[in-house]
Tab-separated table of C-alpha atoms in Angstrom:
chain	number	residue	atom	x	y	z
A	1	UNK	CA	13.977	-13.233	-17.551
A	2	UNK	CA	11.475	-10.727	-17.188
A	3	UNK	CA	10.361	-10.902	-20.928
A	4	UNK	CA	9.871	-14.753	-20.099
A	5	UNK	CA	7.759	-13.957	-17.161
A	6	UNK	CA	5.243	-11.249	-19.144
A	7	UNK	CA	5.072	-13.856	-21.965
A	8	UNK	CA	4.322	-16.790	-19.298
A	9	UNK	CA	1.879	-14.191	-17.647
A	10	UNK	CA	-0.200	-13.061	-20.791
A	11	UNK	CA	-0.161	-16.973	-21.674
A	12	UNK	CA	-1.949	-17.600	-18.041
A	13	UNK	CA	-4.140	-14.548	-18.931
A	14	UNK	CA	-5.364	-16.390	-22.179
A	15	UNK	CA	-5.828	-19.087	-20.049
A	16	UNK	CA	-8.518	-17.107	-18.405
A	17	UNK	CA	-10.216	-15.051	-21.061
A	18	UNK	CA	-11.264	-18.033	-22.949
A	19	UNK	CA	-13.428	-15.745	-25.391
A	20	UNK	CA	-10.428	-13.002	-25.718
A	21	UNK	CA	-12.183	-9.779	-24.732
A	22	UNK	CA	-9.084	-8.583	-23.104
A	23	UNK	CA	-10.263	-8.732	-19.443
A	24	UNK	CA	-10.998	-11.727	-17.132
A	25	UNK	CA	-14.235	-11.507	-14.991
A	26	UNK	CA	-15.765	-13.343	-11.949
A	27	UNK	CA	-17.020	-15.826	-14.027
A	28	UNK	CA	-14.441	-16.931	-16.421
A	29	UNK	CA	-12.638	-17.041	-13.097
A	30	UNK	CA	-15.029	-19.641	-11.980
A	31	UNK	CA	-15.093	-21.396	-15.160
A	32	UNK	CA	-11.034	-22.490	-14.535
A	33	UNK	CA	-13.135	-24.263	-11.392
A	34	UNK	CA	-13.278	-27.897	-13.032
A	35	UNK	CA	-9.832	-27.563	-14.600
A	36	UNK	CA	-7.600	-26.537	-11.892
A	37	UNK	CA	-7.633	-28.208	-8.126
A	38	UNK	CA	-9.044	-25.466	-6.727
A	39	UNK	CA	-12.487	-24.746	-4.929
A	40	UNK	CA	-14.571	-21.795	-6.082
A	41	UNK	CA	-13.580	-20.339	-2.369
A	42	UNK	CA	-10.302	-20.233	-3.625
A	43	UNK	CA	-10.935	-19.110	-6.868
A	44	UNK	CA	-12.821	-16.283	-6.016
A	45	UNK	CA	-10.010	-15.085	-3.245
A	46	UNK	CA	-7.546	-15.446	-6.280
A	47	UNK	CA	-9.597	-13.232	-8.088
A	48	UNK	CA	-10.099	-10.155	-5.457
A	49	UNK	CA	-6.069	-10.636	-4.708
A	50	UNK	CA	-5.619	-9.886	-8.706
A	51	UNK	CA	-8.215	-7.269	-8.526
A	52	UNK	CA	-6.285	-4.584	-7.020
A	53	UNK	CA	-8.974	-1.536	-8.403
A	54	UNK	CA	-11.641	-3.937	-6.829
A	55	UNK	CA	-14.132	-2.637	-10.156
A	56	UNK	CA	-14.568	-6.455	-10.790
A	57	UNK	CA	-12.721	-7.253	-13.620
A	58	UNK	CA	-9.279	-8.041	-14.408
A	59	UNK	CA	-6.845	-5.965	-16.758
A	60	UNK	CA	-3.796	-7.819	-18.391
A	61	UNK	CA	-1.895	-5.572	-16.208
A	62	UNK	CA	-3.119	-6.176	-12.904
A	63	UNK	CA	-2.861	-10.007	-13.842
A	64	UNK	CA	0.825	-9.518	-14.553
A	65	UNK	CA	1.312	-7.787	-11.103
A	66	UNK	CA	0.193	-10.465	-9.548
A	67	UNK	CA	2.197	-12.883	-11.403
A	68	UNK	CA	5.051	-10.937	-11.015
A	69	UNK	CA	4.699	-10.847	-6.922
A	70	UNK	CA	4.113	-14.878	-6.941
A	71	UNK	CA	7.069	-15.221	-9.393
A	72	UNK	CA	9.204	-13.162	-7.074
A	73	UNK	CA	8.542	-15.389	-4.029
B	1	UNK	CA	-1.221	-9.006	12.828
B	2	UNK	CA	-4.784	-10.153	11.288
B	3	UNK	CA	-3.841	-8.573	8.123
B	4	UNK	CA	-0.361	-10.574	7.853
B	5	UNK	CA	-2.014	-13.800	8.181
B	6	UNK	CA	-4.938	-12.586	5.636
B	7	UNK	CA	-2.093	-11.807	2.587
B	8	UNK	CA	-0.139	-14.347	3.697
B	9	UNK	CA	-3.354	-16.859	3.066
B	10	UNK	CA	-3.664	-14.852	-0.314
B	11	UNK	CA	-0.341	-15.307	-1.717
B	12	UNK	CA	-0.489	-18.992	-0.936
B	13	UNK	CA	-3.773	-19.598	-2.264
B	14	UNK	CA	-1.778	-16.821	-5.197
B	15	UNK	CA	0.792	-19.721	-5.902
B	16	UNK	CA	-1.545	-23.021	-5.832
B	17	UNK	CA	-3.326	-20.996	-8.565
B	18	UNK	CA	-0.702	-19.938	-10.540
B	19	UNK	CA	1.253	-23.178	-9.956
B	20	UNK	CA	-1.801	-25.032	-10.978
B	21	UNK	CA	-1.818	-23.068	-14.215
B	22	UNK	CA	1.593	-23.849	-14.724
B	23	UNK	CA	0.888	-27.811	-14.480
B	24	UNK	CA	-2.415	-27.310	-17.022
B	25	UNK	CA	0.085	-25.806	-19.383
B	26	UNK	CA	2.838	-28.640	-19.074
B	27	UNK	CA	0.755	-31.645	-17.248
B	28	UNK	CA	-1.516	-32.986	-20.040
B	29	UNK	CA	-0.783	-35.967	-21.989
């Protein structure tokens, strides 16, 4: 199950980093705006909870942690 | 406890994301 849950995770990271560099920013953040139901208030909030370093971008492992924490819910 | 309410908004706003991500990936025609 937890294999599942990395490979759902990295999928959602994809998701993000449309142009693959590896890391998701502000902005690709805000790009998800007109695909998913949520406001750019939101978005942004998603994206400081994910940024636990707080140096504005997000790693593939601090967007697992997060995933994992929701998952575990 | 301010900061209870504050991560407690996070993780739900946390799961409409991630559950929104999860309906892209399954929800389209």
């Amino acid at each position: 199950p937890g294999l599942t849950m990395l490979g759902k995770a990295y999928e959602f990271f994809q998701i993000c980093d449309m142009e693959g560099k590896g890391f998701i920013t502000r902005q690709d953040m805000q790009r998800l705006h007109p695909e998913l139901p949520l406001s750019l208030e939101e978005l942004e909030k998603v994206f400081v909870t994910l940024d636990a370093d707080g140096n504005g971008s997000l790693t593939p492992k601090e967007f697992t942690t997060g995933f994992s924490e929701f998952f575990l819910l | 406890d301010p900061n209870m309410k504050a991560g407690a908004t996070s993780e739900g706003v946390l799961a409409n994301f991630f559950n929104s991500l999860l309906s892209k990936k399954t929800g389209s025609p």
